[in-house]
Structure formats: C-alpha cells, structure tokens
PDB file of C-alpha atoms in Angstrom:
ATOM      1  CA  MET A   1     -21.948  20.528  -0.480  1.00 36.00           C
ATOM      2  CA  ALA A   2     -18.316  19.586  -0.778  1.00 43.00           C
ATOM      3  CA  ALA A   3     -15.608  21.859  -2.146  1.00 41.00           C
ATOM      4  CA  GLY A   4     -16.062  22.615  -5.825  1.00 43.00           C
ATOM      5  CA  GLY A   5     -19.858  22.432  -5.640  1.00 42.00           C
ATOM      6  CA  LEU A   6     -20.049  18.627  -5.627  1.00 45.00           C
ATOM      7  CA  ALA A   7     -22.639  16.966  -3.426  1.00 47.00           C
ATOM      8  CA  HIS A   8     -20.837  15.241  -0.569  1.00 50.00           C
ATOM      9  CA  PRO A   9     -21.446  11.474  -0.756  1.00 59.00           C
ATOM     10  CA  LEU A  10     -23.308   9.803   2.095  1.00 67.00           C
ATOM     11  CA  LEU A  11     -20.858   7.581   3.962  1.00 77.00           C
ATOM     12  CA  TYR A  12     -21.915   4.766   6.265  1.00 80.00           C
ATOM     13  CA  MET A  13     -19.289   5.691   8.824  1.00 86.00           C
ATOM     14  CA  ASP A  14     -20.562   9.267   9.068  1.00 85.00           C
ATOM     15  CA  VAL A  15     -23.945   7.810   9.971  1.00 85.00           C
ATOM     16  CA  LEU A  16     -22.275   5.459  12.484  1.00 86.00           C
ATOM     17  CA  ASN A  17     -20.372   8.336  14.063  1.00 85.00           C
ATOM     18  CA  SER A  18     -23.636  10.257  14.435  1.00 87.00           C
ATOM     19  CA  ALA A  19     -25.411   7.244  15.930  1.00 89.00           C
ATOM     20  CA  LEU A  20     -22.613   6.535  18.434  1.00 88.00           C
ATOM     21  CA  GLY A  21     -21.856  10.175  19.148  1.00 89.00           C
ATOM     22  CA  THR A  22     -18.199   9.606  18.273  1.00 86.00           C
ATOM     23  CA  HIS A  23     -15.789  11.711  16.223  1.00 88.00           C
ATOM     24  CA  ILE A  24     -13.518   8.999  14.836  1.00 90.00           C
ATOM     25  CA  PRO A  25     -12.186  10.044  11.408  1.00 91.00           C
ATOM     26  CA  VAL A  26     -13.917   8.279   8.535  1.00 90.00           C
ATOM     27  CA  HIS A  27     -10.642   7.012   7.051  1.00 91.00           C
ATOM     28  CA  VAL A  28      -9.841   5.320  10.382  1.00 94.00           C
ATOM     29  CA  TRP A  29     -13.217   3.541  10.379  1.00 94.00           C
ATOM     30  CA  TYR A  30     -12.624   2.255   6.853  1.00 94.00           C
ATOM     31  CA  THR A  31      -9.059   1.232   7.687  1.00 95.00           C
ATOM     32  CA  TRP A  32     -10.477  -0.874  10.516  1.00 95.00           C
ATOM     33  CA  THR A  33     -13.049  -2.228   8.065  1.00 95.00           C
ATOM     34  CA  ALA A  34     -10.272  -3.333   5.669  1.00 96.00           C
ATOM     35  CA  MET A  35      -8.462  -4.994   8.567  1.00 96.00           C
ATOM     36  CA  ALA A  36     -11.650  -6.801   9.613  1.00 96.00           C
ATOM     37  CA  ILE A  37     -12.229  -8.036   6.051  1.00 95.00           C
ATOM     38  CA  LEU A  38      -8.690  -9.436   5.763  1.00 94.00           C
ATOM     39  CA  ILE A  39      -8.785 -11.055   9.211  1.00 94.00           C
ATOM     40  CA  THR A  40     -12.146 -12.652   8.392  1.00 94.00           C
ATOM     41  CA  CYS A  41     -10.870 -13.943   5.038  1.00 90.00           C
ATOM     42  CA  GLY A  42      -7.774 -15.345   6.749  1.00 89.00           C
ATOM     43  CA  LEU A  43      -9.826 -17.186   9.359  1.00 90.00           C
ATOM     44  CA  ILE A  44     -12.190 -18.573   6.707  1.00 88.00           C
ATOM     45  CA  ILE A  45      -9.308 -19.798   4.540  1.00 85.00           C
ATOM     46  CA  ARG A  46      -7.493 -21.347   7.516  1.00 84.00           C
ATOM     47  CA  SER A  47     -10.603 -23.245   8.537  1.00 84.00           C
ATOM     48  CA  ARG A  48     -11.093 -24.624   5.002  1.00 80.00           C
ATOM     49  CA  VAL A  49      -7.546 -25.347   3.870  1.00 78.00           C
ATOM     50  CA  SER A  50      -7.511 -28.130   1.301  1.00 79.00           C
ATOM     51  CA  LEU A  51      -4.912 -29.876  -0.838  1.00 76.00           C
ATOM     52  CA  VAL A  52      -7.139 -29.073  -3.797  1.00 73.00           C
ATOM     53  CA  PRO A  53      -7.751 -25.347  -3.349  1.00 71.00           C
ATOM     54  CA  GLY A  54     -10.955 -23.764  -4.467  1.00 73.00           C
ATOM     55  CA  GLY A  55     -12.715 -20.451  -4.188  1.00 77.00           C
ATOM     56  CA  LEU A  56     -11.124 -18.016  -1.765  1.00 82.00           C
ATOM     57  CA  GLN A  57      -8.125 -20.243  -1.029  1.00 83.00           C
ATOM     58  CA  ASN A  58      -7.343 -20.560  -4.720  1.00 86.00           C
ATOM     59  CA  LEU A  59      -7.571 -16.776  -5.215  1.00 87.00           C
ATOM     60  CA  PHE A  60      -5.179 -16.038  -2.367  1.00 88.00           C
ATOM     61  CA  GLU A  61      -2.773 -18.785  -3.406  1.00 88.00           C
ATOM     62  CA  VAL A  62      -2.535 -17.265  -6.880  1.00 90.00           C
ATOM     63  CA  ILE A  63      -1.905 -13.791  -5.460  1.00 91.00           C
ATOM     64  CA  VAL A  64       0.540 -14.877  -2.751  1.00 91.00           C
ATOM     65  CA  GLY A  65       2.348 -17.400  -4.948  1.00 91.00           C
ATOM     66  CA  GLY A  66       2.750 -15.006  -7.853  1.00 93.00           C
ATOM     67  CA  LEU A  67       4.038 -12.144  -5.720  1.00 95.00           C
ATOM     68  CA  GLU A  68       6.369 -14.432  -3.782  1.00 94.00           C
ATOM     69  CA  ASP A  69       7.966 -15.519  -7.064  1.00 93.00           C
ATOM     70  CA  PHE A  70       8.338 -11.838  -7.999  1.00 93.00           C
ATOM     71  CA  VAL A  71      10.055 -11.002  -4.694  1.00 95.00           C
ATOM     72  CA  VAL A  72      12.381 -14.018  -4.795  1.00 94.00           C
ATOM     73  CA  ALA A  73      13.323 -13.236  -8.404  1.00 92.00           C
ATOM     74  CA  ASN A  74      14.374  -9.720  -7.355  1.00 90.00           C
ATOM     75  CA  LEU A  75      15.731 -10.252  -3.842  1.00 91.00           C
ATOM     76  CA  GLY A  76      16.930 -13.832  -4.012  1.00 89.00           C
ATOM     77  CA  GLU A  77      16.097 -16.461  -1.404  1.00 90.00           C
ATOM     78  CA  GLY A  78      16.604 -13.861   1.315  1.00 88.00           C
ATOM     79  CA  GLY A  79      13.448 -12.214   0.020  1.00 91.00           C
ATOM     80  CA  ARG A  80      11.339 -14.942   1.599  1.00 92.00           C
ATOM     81  CA  LYS A  81      12.144 -13.506   5.034  1.00 93.00           C
ATOM     82  CA  VAL A  82      10.661 -10.105   4.204  1.00 95.00           C
ATOM     83  CA  PHE A  83       7.879 -11.377   1.943  1.00 95.00           C
ATOM     84  CA  PRO A  84       5.241 -11.679   4.723  1.00 95.00           C
ATOM     85  CA  VAL A  85       5.545  -7.934   5.331  1.00 96.00           C
ATOM     86  CA  LEU A  86       5.438  -7.112   1.614  1.00 96.00           C
ATOM     87  CA  ILE A  87       2.388  -9.260   0.870  1.00 96.00           C
ATOM     88  CA  THR A  88       0.596  -7.798   3.887  1.00 95.00           C
ATOM     89  CA  ILE A  89       1.243  -4.296   2.537  1.00 96.00           C
ATOM     90  CA  PHE A  90      -0.093  -5.284  -0.888  1.00 96.00           C
ATOM     91  CA  VAL A  91      -3.342  -6.963   0.189  1.00 96.00           C
ATOM     92  CA  PHE A  92      -3.985  -4.272   2.811  1.00 96.00           C
ATOM     93  CA  ILE A  93      -3.627  -1.429   0.303  1.00 97.00           C
ATOM     94  CA  LEU A  94      -5.602  -3.359  -2.311  1.00 96.00           C
ATOM     95  CA  THR A  95      -8.485  -3.932   0.101  1.00 96.00           C
ATOM     96  CA  MET A  96      -8.527  -0.287   1.163  1.00 95.00           C
ATOM     97  CA  ASN A  97      -8.442   0.831  -2.469  1.00 95.00           C
ATOM     98  CA  TYR A  98     -11.362  -1.404  -3.389  1.00 94.00           C
ATOM     99  CA  LEU A  99     -13.483  -0.063  -0.509  1.00 92.00           C
ATOM    100  CA  GLY A 100     -13.741   3.182  -2.454  1.00 87.00           C
ATOM    101  CA  LEU A 101     -15.715   1.373  -5.160  1.00 85.00           C
ATOM    102  CA  ILE A 102     -18.500   0.382  -2.759  1.00 84.00           C
ATOM    103  CA  PRO A 103     -21.340   2.945  -2.619  1.00 79.00           C
ATOM    104  CA  GLY A 104     -21.426   4.548   0.815  1.00 81.00           C
ATOM    105  CA  CYS A 105     -17.776   3.701   1.500  1.00 85.00           C
ATOM    106  CA  ASP A 106     -14.559   5.646   1.041  1.00 87.00           C
ATOM    107  CA  ALA A 107     -11.044   4.400   0.312  1.00 91.00           C
ATOM    108  CA  PRO A 108      -8.780   5.029   3.338  1.00 94.00           C
ATOM    109  CA  THR A 109      -5.922   5.463   0.864  1.00 95.00           C
ATOM    110  CA  ALA A 110      -7.723   8.548  -0.458  1.00 92.00           C
ATOM    111  CA  ASN A 111      -6.672  10.154   2.836  1.00 93.00           C
ATOM    112  CA  ILE A 112      -3.066  11.312   3.022  1.00 94.00           C
ATOM    113  CA  ASN A 113      -2.705  10.282   6.690  1.00 95.00           C
ATOM    114  CA  THR A 114      -3.248   6.590   5.915  1.00 95.00           C
ATOM    115  CA  ASN A 115      -0.653   6.644   3.152  1.00 96.00           C
ATOM    116  CA  ALA A 116       1.859   8.609   5.224  1.00 96.00           C
ATOM    117  CA  ALA A 117       1.646   6.010   7.994  1.00 95.00           C
ATOM    118  CA  MET A 118       2.332   3.146   5.565  1.00 96.00           C
ATOM    119  CA  ALA A 119       5.122   5.050   3.810  1.00 96.00           C
ATOM    120  CA  LEU A 120       6.841   5.790   7.128  1.00 97.00           C
ATOM    121  CA  PHE A 121       6.539   2.131   8.079  1.00 97.00           C
ATOM    122  CA  VAL A 122       8.229   1.087   4.817  1.00 97.00           C
ATOM    123  CA  PHE A 123      10.975   3.683   5.394  1.00 96.00           C
ATOM    124  CA  VAL A 124      11.680   2.445   8.923  1.00 96.00           C
ATOM    125  CA  TYR A 125      11.402  -1.215   7.928  1.00 96.00           C
ATOM    126  CA  TYR A 126      13.844  -1.274   5.005  1.00 95.00           C
ATOM    127  CA  ASN A 127      16.405   0.741   6.974  1.00 94.00           C
ATOM    128  CA  TYR A 128      15.959  -1.621   9.920  1.00 95.00           C
ATOM    129  CA  ILE A 129      16.589  -4.601   7.613  1.00 94.00           C
ATOM    130  CA  GLY A 130      19.683  -2.896   6.204  1.00 92.00           C
ATOM    131  CA  ILE A 131      21.105  -2.106   9.645  1.00 93.00           C
ATOM    132  CA  LYS A 132      20.251  -5.605  10.892  1.00 92.00           C
ATOM    133  CA  LYS A 133      22.115  -7.214   7.978  1.00 90.00           C
ATOM    134  CA  TRP A 134      25.125  -4.902   7.656  1.00 87.00           C
ATOM    135  CA  GLY A 135      25.410  -3.276  11.068  1.00 90.00           C
ATOM    136  CA  ALA A 136      27.509  -0.093  11.035  1.00 87.00           C
ATOM    137  CA  GLY A 137      28.584  -1.008   7.489  1.00 85.00           C
ATOM    138  CA  TYR A 138      25.117  -0.017   6.274  1.00 87.00           C
ATOM    139  CA  ILE A 139      26.396   3.557   6.098  1.00 87.00           C
ATOM    140  CA  LYS A 140      28.389   2.508   3.005  1.00 84.00           C
ATOM    141  CA  HIS A 141      25.095   2.362   1.082  1.00 80.00           C
ATOM    142  CA  PHE A 142      24.955   6.150   1.421  1.00 82.00           C
ATOM    143  CA  MET A 143      28.581   6.929   0.504  1.00 80.00           C
ATOM    144  CA  GLY A 144      28.718   6.059  -3.192  1.00 74.00           C
ATOM    145  CA  PRO A 145      31.379   4.067  -5.073  1.00 76.00           C
ATOM    146  CA  VAL A 146      34.142   6.751  -5.010  1.00 75.00           C
ATOM    147  CA  ILE A 147      35.679   7.553  -1.637  1.00 78.00           C
ATOM    148  CA  PHE A 148      36.557  11.215  -2.296  1.00 75.00           C
ATOM    149  CA  LEU A 149      32.914  11.903  -3.241  1.00 76.00           C
ATOM    150  CA  ALA A 150      31.615  10.219  -0.078  1.00 77.00           C
ATOM    151  CA  PRO A 151      30.794  13.467   1.836  1.00 82.00           C
ATOM    152  CA  LEU A 152      28.729  14.784  -1.083  1.00 85.00           C
ATOM    153  CA  MET A 153      27.068  11.427  -1.753  1.00 85.00           C
ATOM    154  CA  LEU A 154      26.230  11.054   1.933  1.00 85.00           C
ATOM    155  CA  VAL A 155      24.189  14.265   1.869  1.00 88.00           C
ATOM    156  CA  LEU A 156      22.532  13.443  -1.458  1.00 89.00           C
ATOM    157  CA  GLU A 157      21.653   9.901  -0.405  1.00 87.00           C
ATOM    158  CA  PHE A 158      20.166  11.048   2.901  1.00 88.00           C
ATOM    159  CA  VAL A 159      17.982  13.597   1.105  1.00 91.00           C
ATOM    160  CA  SER A 160      17.007  10.958  -1.484  1.00 91.00           C
ATOM    161  CA  HIS A 161      16.018   8.441   1.186  1.00 91.00           C
ATOM    162  CA  LEU A 162      14.102  11.011   3.217  1.00 92.00           C
ATOM    163  CA  ALA A 163      12.115  11.896   0.071  1.00 94.00           C
ATOM    164  CA  ARG A 164      10.972   8.308  -0.388  1.00 94.00           C
ATOM    165  CA  PRO A 165       8.160   8.378   2.214  1.00 95.00           C
ATOM    166  CA  LEU A 166       6.881  11.625   0.693  1.00 95.00           C
ATOM    167  CA  SER A 167       6.953  10.113  -2.788  1.00 94.00           C
ATOM    168  CA  LEU A 168       5.133   6.943  -1.668  1.00 95.00           C
ATOM    169  CA  THR A 169       2.525   8.984   0.186  1.00 96.00           C
ATOM    170  CA  LEU A 170       1.713  11.489  -2.541  1.00 94.00           C
ATOM    171  CA  ARG A 171       1.746   8.973  -5.409  1.00 94.00           C
ATOM    172  CA  LEU A 172      -0.856   6.717  -3.786  1.00 94.00           C
ATOM    173  CA  PHE A 173      -2.915   9.596  -2.403  1.00 95.00           C
ATOM    174  CA  GLY A 174      -3.016  11.512  -5.694  1.00 93.00           C
ATOM    175  CA  ASN A 175      -4.069   8.540  -7.789  1.00 91.00           C
ATOM    176  CA  ILE A 176      -6.718   7.176  -5.425  1.00 92.00           C
ATOM    177  CA  ARG A 177      -8.183  10.575  -4.523  1.00 90.00           C
ATOM    178  CA  GLY A 178      -8.286  11.479  -8.213  1.00 88.00           C
ATOM    179  CA  GLU A 179     -10.227   8.319  -9.018  1.00 84.00           C
ATOM    180  CA  GLU A 180     -12.654   8.989  -6.159  1.00 81.00           C
ATOM    181  CA  ILE A 181     -13.333  12.515  -7.452  1.00 82.00           C
ATOM    182  CA  VAL A 182     -13.910  11.246 -10.996  1.00 80.00           C
ATOM    183  CA  LEU A 183     -16.279   8.583  -9.658  1.00 77.00           C
ATOM    184  CA  VAL A 184     -18.326  11.178  -7.742  1.00 74.00           C
ATOM    185  CA  LEU A 185     -18.436  13.423 -10.808  1.00 77.00           C
ATOM    186  CA  LEU A 186     -19.617  10.608 -13.059  1.00 75.00           C
ATOM    187  CA  PHE A 187     -22.225   9.492 -10.541  1.00 72.00           C
ATOM    188  CA  THR A 188     -23.490  13.075 -10.239  1.00 72.00           C
ATOM    189  CA  LEU A 189     -23.783  13.493 -14.015  1.00 73.00           C
ATOM    190  CA  ALA A 190     -25.002  10.005 -14.967  1.00 67.00           C
ATOM    191  CA  PRO A 191     -25.583   7.727 -11.947  1.00 66.00           C
ATOM    192  CA  VAL A 192     -25.627   4.387 -13.763  1.00 64.00           C
ATOM    193  CA  VAL A 193     -24.619   4.890 -17.383  1.00 62.00           C
ATOM    194  CA  GLY A 194     -21.586   6.997 -16.516  1.00 60.00           C
ATOM    195  CA  THR A 195     -20.396   5.066 -13.464  1.00 68.00           C
ATOM    196  CA  LEU A 196     -20.689   1.335 -14.118  1.00 72.00           C
ATOM    197  CA  PRO A 197     -18.395   1.167 -17.184  1.00 74.00           C
ATOM    198  CA  MET A 198     -15.700   3.059 -15.287  1.00 77.00           C
ATOM    199  CA  TYR A 199     -15.700   0.523 -12.440  1.00 79.00           C
ATOM    200  CA  PHE A 200     -13.665  -1.921 -14.517  1.00 82.00           C
ATOM    201  CA  LEU A 201     -11.072   0.760 -15.302  1.00 84.00           C
ATOM    202  CA  PHE A 202     -10.912   1.867 -11.664  1.00 87.00           C
ATOM    203  CA  ILE A 203     -10.498  -1.728 -10.458  1.00 90.00           C
ATOM    204  CA  LEU A 204      -7.471  -2.011 -12.735  1.00 91.00           C
ATOM    205  CA  GLY A 205      -6.132   1.361 -11.615  1.00 91.00           C
ATOM    206  CA  LYS A 206      -6.500   0.595  -7.919  1.00 93.00           C
ATOM    207  CA  THR A 207      -4.813  -2.780  -8.382  1.00 94.00           C
ATOM    208  CA  ILE A 208      -1.912  -1.149 -10.221  1.00 95.00           C
ATOM    209  CA  GLN A 209      -1.459   1.445  -7.466  1.00 95.00           C
ATOM    210  CA  ALA A 210      -1.300  -1.272  -4.797  1.00 96.00           C
ATOM    211  CA  PHE A 211       1.270  -3.154  -6.880  1.00 96.00           C
ATOM    212  CA  ILE A 212       3.375  -0.018  -7.434  1.00 96.00           C
ATOM    213  CA  PHE A 213       3.552   0.590  -3.679  1.00 96.00           C
ATOM    214  CA  PHE A 214       4.457  -3.071  -3.176  1.00 96.00           C
ATOM    215  CA  MET A 215       7.079  -2.953  -5.954  1.00 96.00           C
ATOM    216  CA  LEU A 216       8.735   0.219  -4.643  1.00 96.00           C
ATOM    217  CA  ALA A 217       8.906  -1.271  -1.150  1.00 96.00           C
ATOM    218  CA  THR A 218      10.573  -4.337  -2.716  1.00 96.00           C
ATOM    219  CA  ILE A 219      13.094  -2.148  -4.551  1.00 94.00           C
ATOM    220  CA  TYR A 220      13.952  -0.246  -1.361  1.00 95.00           C
ATOM    221  CA  LEU A 221      14.474  -3.531   0.478  1.00 94.00           C
ATOM    222  CA  LYS A 222      16.660  -4.804  -2.341  1.00 93.00           C
ATOM    223  CA  GLY A 223      18.854  -1.729  -2.044  1.00 89.00           C
ATOM    224  CA  ALA A 224      19.154  -2.210   1.718  1.00 89.00           C
ATOM    225  CA  MET A 225      19.952  -5.926   1.443  1.00 89.00           C
ATOM    226  CA  ASP A 226      22.410  -5.755  -1.466  1.00 85.00           C
ATOM    227  CA  HIS A 227      26.115  -5.351  -0.826  1.00 76.00           C
ATOM    228  CA  ALA A 228      27.253  -1.722  -0.983  1.00 65.00           C
ATOM    229  CA  HIS A 229      29.507  -0.995  -3.978  1.00 60.00           C
TER     230      HIS A 229
END
C-alpha cells in the first residue's frame, strides 16, 4: 500500500527492475522511454519526409511551426537560434507528461528530480546566452534602471533569478503529481466510469503544463537577450 492507504499501481519498470535485478529509479526508466519515443519518431519522420506532409510529419510540423512563430514573435529573429532548445524542452516534457496516462507507466515529471534537472538546465542556459551576447555587460540586467539603487537591485535580482529553478521545478511537479494522484483515486473508486472521462481533461492539463514550462523558459531567454535598461 502506498502512503494514504492507496494501492500502489503496478509499474512496468518495477517489474523490469525485478527481472534484471537492477535498482534504477522508475522515473529514470520512464525518462529514457520518453527519449526513445522521441528519437524513434524523429527517425521515422526523417525517413518519410514529403513536400505534402501527412500523419506524423504533419503533426510535428504544426507543433514546431506554431511554437516557432510564438518564439519569434516574442524574441525577434534572434529567437530562431534558441528555438531548437526550446522546442526540445516542450516535446520532451509533453511526452513525459503523457506517459503518466498509460496504464502501468508513470510520468517522469511527477518526480521532483526530473523537473529539477530541467529547471537547472534552463537556468544555466539562459544565463549562458545572456553572458554570450552581452559579455561582462550582462551584469547590468541585475542592477536596475537607477544607478544609486544598483546595490539593492543586485541582491534582489540575484535572489529572484535563483528562485526561478525552484519555481519551475515545483510548479511542474505539483501539477503533474496532483493529476497522477487524482487518476489513481478515480481508478480505485471507479476503474472505467470514473477514469476515462477524466483522460481528456488530464491531456489538456498536461499539455498546458508543458507549454507553461516552455513559455517561462522563453520569457527568461527574452530577459537575457534584451538590452538592459
């Protein structure tokens, strides 16, 4: 029994760990699964690229094209340089979120370690882009618009930026873990009647959470790339 008296769901990767005699964390297994799914989809699409897209190619073109327009509209043409990283973050999180809807699977994003790793990557990446573009002048982004308030703003901005990875981590973790708990509860109470209708709502919720992470990463990059005032 899991905490709170709920029956712990049977996970495929727990069975695989037992069969192999390994102790690899379940969220790591499912993260690798998400990576394998995306790599496989990429190879399939590349082998079937057509001027008239259909099926999987059409789906990914809609997603990639729409999000690229969103990034360019917010970051300008310079956004195309960072877009490959942003779209990778989005589809990776989306795939991991959706894994939680498959019986016997668990969403890696329902584990705080997965989210912390991605949040730290975003933190390092947008600061790297800022330093690469502005050099030592990047420090001006932390000093505020009024010079005599610079010492105070420097401290406040550093604290604000350091809180961003924590915010990204907890927001995604809380929402996805909450949905997983609700799904287990509904399945325990009413396996089919209570669970199936909620799948559509959870699909929407998991998509929104992936987009929010993507959007916040875009906003942080915009702040790093914009001229300091």
